[in-house]
Amino acid sequence: MKKIGIMAVLFAALCMMSGCLKDVPLTDREMDIVAEYAARALLGTIPPNTMSDYEPLPPKEEVLPTPTPTPTPTPVPEVTGEPHPTDEVPKPTATPVPENSEATGEQLTRVVGAEGFVFSYTEGDYQLVPSIEEGDYFSLDPKPGRQYLIVSFTATNTTDESIALNTMEKKLKCEVDVNLGKVSRASLSMLKNDLQYMSGSEIVPAGESFQTVLVFEVSALEEIKTAHVRITNQEEEVVIIKLK
């Protein structure tokens, strides 16, 4: 009978508490703790208004959703009639070789530097040949698909006496540029009048001229549209002679 009375009182207490807590929702675990506490308080097993036997539940963390970054739209360039900055820029064309002049001959004489001689080039004084023959002494044959370009220069003795023609002292470097980009060094022709290797064995009488040459091996598979010879001495002095 005593237990029934206690249960009635406990039920009434829970109803009262539930009425007070109706605005504060509790979890099932929290309701169990409150109910047990009320029961023990009514039975006198714990002092009223004390819940030291129960550890407080940690506050429930609110998990916020991770915001999704909004992608930045890529600007689209406006299409106009003007060229776009990324359009390919045309490559500049090669600078044409200046025409030969009287100054070219003076510069040629200074670069070759053979004492007592003046050098000159006559427009169009060159030829293309498939091979070179020097009497019965030797012959030169180019590589397959190539030919020889022979350029002639005139050396004139300007003194009053016979002098030797010597060009080796200046250690000339001779090149030909065909069609603005295909450069070839002068060949070792073994000709006695090769401009690079005149060692003084050739004696030229006063006032007379002597024909010297440069030999280049060039392609025989394409037309020569432009050609110029570049001669440099050991002092880095340069002369450029236009052939075509």
GROMACS .gro file of C-alpha atoms in nm:
model
  244
    1MET     CA    1   0.000   0.000   0.000
    2LYS     CA    2   0.291   0.229   0.082
    3LYS     CA    3   0.451   0.161  -0.259
    4ILE     CA    4   0.129   0.250  -0.439
    5GLY     CA    5   0.116   0.580  -0.259
    6ILE     CA    6   0.478   0.654  -0.347
    7MET     CA    7   0.419   0.572  -0.713
    8ALA     CA    8   0.116   0.801  -0.719
    9VAL     CA    9   0.320   1.085  -0.575
   10LEU     CA   10   0.603   1.012  -0.823
   11PHE     CA   11   0.359   1.012  -1.113
   12ALA     CA   12   0.214   1.343  -1.001
   13ALA     CA   13   0.565   1.490  -0.972
   14LEU     CA   14   0.659   1.376  -1.320
   15CYS     CA   15   0.340   1.527  -1.460
   16MET     CA   16   0.419   1.853  -1.289
   17MET     CA   17   0.774   1.849  -1.418
   18SER     CA   18   0.667   1.760  -1.767
   19GLY     CA   19   0.430   2.051  -1.757
   20CYS     CA   20   0.714   2.283  -1.658
   21LEU     CA   21   0.949   2.145  -1.919
   22LYS     CA   22   0.711   2.132  -2.209
   23ASP     CA   23   0.875   2.438  -2.358
   24VAL     CA   24   1.222   2.287  -2.319
   25PRO     CA   25   1.250   1.963  -2.516
   26LEU     CA   26   1.468   1.694  -2.356
   27THR     CA   27   1.626   1.387  -2.501
   28ASP     CA   28   1.531   1.040  -2.383
   29ARG     CA   29   1.853   1.015  -2.184
   30GLU     CA   30   1.786   1.348  -2.012
   31MET     CA   31   1.426   1.243  -1.929
   32ASP     CA   32   1.556   0.920  -1.770
   33ILE     CA   33   1.798   1.117  -1.552
   34VAL     CA   34   1.527   1.357  -1.437
   35ALA     CA   35   1.286   1.075  -1.363
   36GLU     CA   36   1.542   0.878  -1.163
   37TYR     CA   37   1.644   1.189  -0.974
   38ALA     CA   38   1.282   1.265  -0.883
   39ALA     CA   39   1.222   0.910  -0.770
   40ARG     CA   40   1.526   0.905  -0.546
   41ALA     CA   41   1.441   1.246  -0.406
   42LEU     CA   42   1.094   1.129  -0.311
   43LEU     CA   43   1.232   0.813  -0.156
   44GLY     CA   44   1.483   1.013   0.046
   45THR     CA   45   1.790   0.850  -0.100
   46ILE     CA   46   1.944   1.182  -0.218
   47PRO     CA   47   1.909   1.533  -0.086
   48PRO     CA   48   1.652   1.741  -0.274
   49ASN     CA   49   1.777   1.983  -0.543
   50THR     CA   50   2.101   1.782  -0.586
   51MET     CA   51   2.218   1.586  -0.891
   52SER     CA   52   2.581   1.536  -0.795
   53ASP     CA   53   2.565   1.166  -0.886
   54TYR     CA   54   2.511   1.250  -1.252
   55GLU     CA   55   2.766   1.399  -1.485
   56PRO     CA   56   2.622   1.668  -1.710
   57LEU     CA   57   2.590   1.575  -2.074
   58PRO     CA   58   2.817   1.767  -2.306
   59PRO     CA   59   2.637   2.021  -2.519
   60LYS     CA   60   2.546   1.891  -2.856
   61GLU     CA   61   2.753   2.056  -3.125
   62GLU     CA   62   2.565   2.202  -3.409
   63VAL     CA   63   2.721   2.083  -3.734
   64LEU     CA   64   2.701   2.354  -3.994
   65PRO     CA   65   2.716   2.253  -4.360
   66THR     CA   66   3.043   2.337  -4.539
   67PRO     CA   67   2.977   2.616  -4.785
   68THR     CA   68   3.048   2.527  -5.148
   69PRO     CA   69   3.270   2.791  -5.314
   70THR     CA   70   3.108   2.960  -5.609
   71PRO     CA   71   3.337   2.934  -5.916
   72THR     CA   72   3.447   3.262  -6.066
   73PRO     CA   73   3.335   3.282  -6.427
   74THR     CA   74   3.616   3.323  -6.685
   75PRO     CA   75   3.572   3.646  -6.878
   76VAL     CA   76   3.520   3.593  -7.249
   77PRO     CA   77   3.705   3.846  -7.466
   78GLU     CA   78   3.485   4.055  -7.684
   79VAL     CA   79   3.518   3.964  -8.050
   80THR     CA   80   3.592   4.267  -8.262
   81GLY     CA   81   3.753   4.339  -8.593
   82GLU     CA   82   4.089   4.417  -8.425
   83PRO     CA   83   4.352   4.138  -8.393
   84HIS     CA   84   4.353   3.961  -8.057
   85PRO     CA   85   4.671   4.008  -7.844
   86THR     CA   86   4.735   3.631  -7.860
   87ASP     CA   87   4.728   3.622  -8.239
   88GLU     CA   88   5.056   3.518  -8.398
   89VAL     CA   89   5.278   3.812  -8.482
   90PRO     CA   90   5.431   3.782  -8.830
   91LYS     CA   91   5.808   3.734  -8.827
   92PRO     CA   92   6.010   4.024  -8.965
   93THR     CA   93   6.167   3.966  -9.302
   94ALA     CA   94   6.547   3.962  -9.338
   95THR     CA   95   6.718   4.292  -9.409
   96PRO     CA   96   6.826   4.302  -9.774
   97VAL     CA   97   7.198   4.330  -9.848
   98PRO     CA   98   7.294   4.681  -9.965
   99GLU     CA   99   7.398   4.729 -10.325
  100ASN     CA  100   7.768   4.728 -10.411
  101SER     CA  101   7.927   5.070 -10.446
  102GLU     CA  102   8.266   5.237 -10.475
  103ALA     CA  103   8.287   5.220 -10.096
  104THR     CA  104   8.246   4.842 -10.118
  105GLY     CA  105   8.566   4.813 -10.323
  106GLU     CA  106   8.756   5.034 -10.078
  107GLN     CA  107   8.635   4.822  -9.788
  108LEU     CA  108   8.729   4.502  -9.973
  109THR     CA  109   9.083   4.634 -10.027
  110ARG     CA  110   9.115   4.724  -9.657
  111VAL     CA  111   8.983   4.386  -9.532
  112VAL     CA  112   9.209   4.178  -9.763
  113GLY     CA  113   9.499   4.403  -9.673
  114ALA     CA  114   9.748   4.294  -9.942
  115GLU     CA  115  10.006   4.573  -9.949
  116GLY     CA  116  10.029   4.755 -10.284
  117PHE     CA  117   9.705   4.603 -10.425
  118VAL     CA  118   9.355   4.733 -10.481
  119PHE     CA  119   9.073   4.476 -10.494
  120SER     CA  120   8.743   4.500 -10.675
  121TYR     CA  121   8.443   4.289 -10.765
  122THR     CA  122   8.264   4.322 -11.096
  123GLU     CA  123   7.887   4.281 -11.084
  124GLY     CA  124   7.786   3.932 -11.193
  125ASP     CA  125   8.142   3.798 -11.195
  126TYR     CA  126   8.057   3.449 -11.063
  127GLN     CA  127   7.965   3.114 -11.210
  128LEU     CA  128   7.812   2.780 -11.109
  129VAL     CA  129   7.994   2.463 -11.213
  130PRO     CA  130   7.937   2.091 -11.140
  131SER     CA  131   8.307   2.028 -11.072
  132ILE     CA  132   8.650   2.195 -11.086
  133GLU     CA  133   8.950   2.077 -11.285
  134GLU     CA  134   9.299   2.222 -11.272
  135GLY     CA  135   9.470   2.095 -11.585
  136ASP     CA  136   9.605   1.747 -11.527
  137TYR     CA  137   9.690   1.817 -11.162
  138PHE     CA  138   9.365   1.761 -10.978
  139SER     CA  139   8.986   1.782 -10.994
  140LEU     CA  140   8.723   1.865 -10.732
  141ASP     CA  141   8.381   1.707 -10.715
  142PRO     CA  142   8.109   1.834 -10.477
  143LYS     CA  143   7.885   1.619 -10.260
  144PRO     CA  144   7.570   1.470 -10.419
  145GLY     CA  145   7.304   1.735 -10.480
  146ARG     CA  146   7.556   2.019 -10.460
  147GLN     CA  147   7.764   2.231 -10.697
  148TYR     CA  148   8.044   2.487 -10.688
  149LEU     CA  149   7.995   2.863 -10.686
  150ILE     CA  150   8.311   3.041 -10.807
  151VAL     CA  151   8.336   3.414 -10.731
  152SER     CA  152   8.610   3.620 -10.899
  153PHE     CA  153   8.792   3.927 -10.759
  154THR     CA  154   9.044   4.147 -10.935
  155ALA     CA  155   9.368   4.242 -10.760
  156THR     CA  156   9.548   4.537 -10.924
  157ASN     CA  157   9.910   4.628 -10.852
  158THR     CA  158   9.907   5.005 -10.793
  159THR     CA  159  10.281   5.042 -10.739
  160ASP     CA  160  10.560   5.117 -10.988
  161GLU     CA  161  10.724   4.779 -10.950
  162SER     CA  162  10.646   4.412 -10.957
  163ILE     CA  163  10.535   4.287 -10.615
  164ALA     CA  164  10.419   3.959 -10.464
  165LEU     CA  165  10.055   3.907 -10.385
  166ASN     CA  166  10.013   3.791 -10.026
  167THR     CA  167   9.670   3.751  -9.863
  168MET     CA  168   9.743   3.481  -9.605
  169GLU     CA  169   9.871   3.732  -9.348
  170LYS     CA  170   9.517   3.855  -9.277
  171LYS     CA  171   9.380   3.502  -9.215
  172LEU     CA  172   9.063   3.567  -9.409
  173LYS     CA  173   8.735   3.399  -9.318
  174CYS     CA  174   8.506   3.380  -9.622
  175GLU     CA  175   8.139   3.277  -9.633
  176VAL     CA  176   7.853   3.291  -9.880
  177ASP     CA  177   7.488   3.333  -9.779
  178VAL     CA  178   7.245   3.193 -10.037
  179ASN     CA  179   6.876   3.285 -10.024
  180LEU     CA  180   6.922   3.460  -9.689
  181GLY     CA  181   6.988   3.175  -9.452
  182LYS     CA  182   7.196   2.901  -9.614
  183VAL     CA  183   7.557   2.987  -9.521
  184SER     CA  184   7.862   2.798  -9.649
  185ARG     CA  185   8.231   2.844  -9.574
  186ALA     CA  186   8.474   2.879  -9.863
  187SER     CA  187   8.618   2.548  -9.980
  188LEU     CA  188   8.988   2.458  -9.984
  189SER     CA  189   9.005   2.463 -10.361
  190MET     CA  190   9.381   2.401 -10.406
  191LEU     CA  191   9.370   2.656 -10.689
  192LYS     CA  192   9.684   2.870 -10.717
  193ASN     CA  193   9.475   3.188 -10.733
  194ASP     CA  194   9.253   3.110 -10.431
  195LEU     CA  195   9.209   3.447 -10.253
  196GLN     CA  196   9.243   3.292  -9.907
  197TYR     CA  197   9.580   3.128  -9.970
  198MET     CA  198   9.791   3.366 -10.181
  199SER     CA  199  10.126   3.328 -10.005
  200GLY     CA  200  10.344   3.559 -10.216
  201SER     CA  201  10.443   3.309 -10.479
  202GLU     CA  202  10.253   3.505 -10.744
  203ILE     CA  203  10.442   3.813 -10.868
  204VAL     CA  204  10.225   4.078 -11.035
  205PRO     CA  205  10.395   4.340 -11.260
  206ALA     CA  206  10.344   4.710 -11.190
  207GLY     CA  207  10.005   4.841 -11.301
  208GLU     CA  208   9.874   4.499 -11.396
  209SER     CA  209   9.589   4.295 -11.252
  210PHE     CA  210   9.556   3.938 -11.130
  211GLN     CA  211   9.234   3.738 -11.104
  212THR     CA  212   9.169   3.569 -10.768
  213VAL     CA  213   8.875   3.346 -10.675
  214LEU     CA  214   8.674   3.207 -10.386
  215VAL     CA  215   8.508   2.867 -10.423
  216PHE     CA  216   8.191   2.771 -10.232
  217GLU     CA  217   7.996   2.445 -10.233
  218VAL     CA  218   7.623   2.524 -10.251
  219SER     CA  219   7.300   2.336 -10.316
  220ALA     CA  220   7.223   2.241 -10.675
  221LEU     CA  221   6.860   2.155 -10.591
  222GLU     CA  222   6.721   2.506 -10.560
  223GLU     CA  223   6.736   2.828 -10.753
  224ILE     CA  224   6.968   3.096 -10.621
  225LYS     CA  225   6.753   3.405 -10.575
  226THR     CA  226   6.989   3.604 -10.354
  227ALA     CA  227   7.356   3.557 -10.266
  228HIS     CA  228   7.622   3.764 -10.096
  229VAL     CA  229   7.979   3.699  -9.982
  230ARG     CA  230   8.103   3.801  -9.639
  231ILE     CA  231   8.481   3.836  -9.584
  232THR     CA  232   8.626   3.893  -9.235
  233ASN     CA  233   8.992   3.940  -9.143
  234GLN     CA  234   9.172   3.870  -8.816
  235GLU     CA  235   9.104   4.227  -8.696
  236GLU     CA  236   8.730   4.150  -8.732
  237GLU     CA  237   8.692   4.398  -9.017
  238VAL     CA  238   8.409   4.290  -9.248
  239VAL     CA  239   8.300   4.351  -9.603
  240ILE     CA  240   7.982   4.222  -9.765
  241ILE     CA  241   7.964   4.187 -10.142
  242LYS     CA  242   7.632   4.131 -10.314
  243LEU     CA  243   7.642   3.873 -10.592
  244LYS     CA  244   7.273   3.854 -10.679
   0.00000   0.00000   0.00000
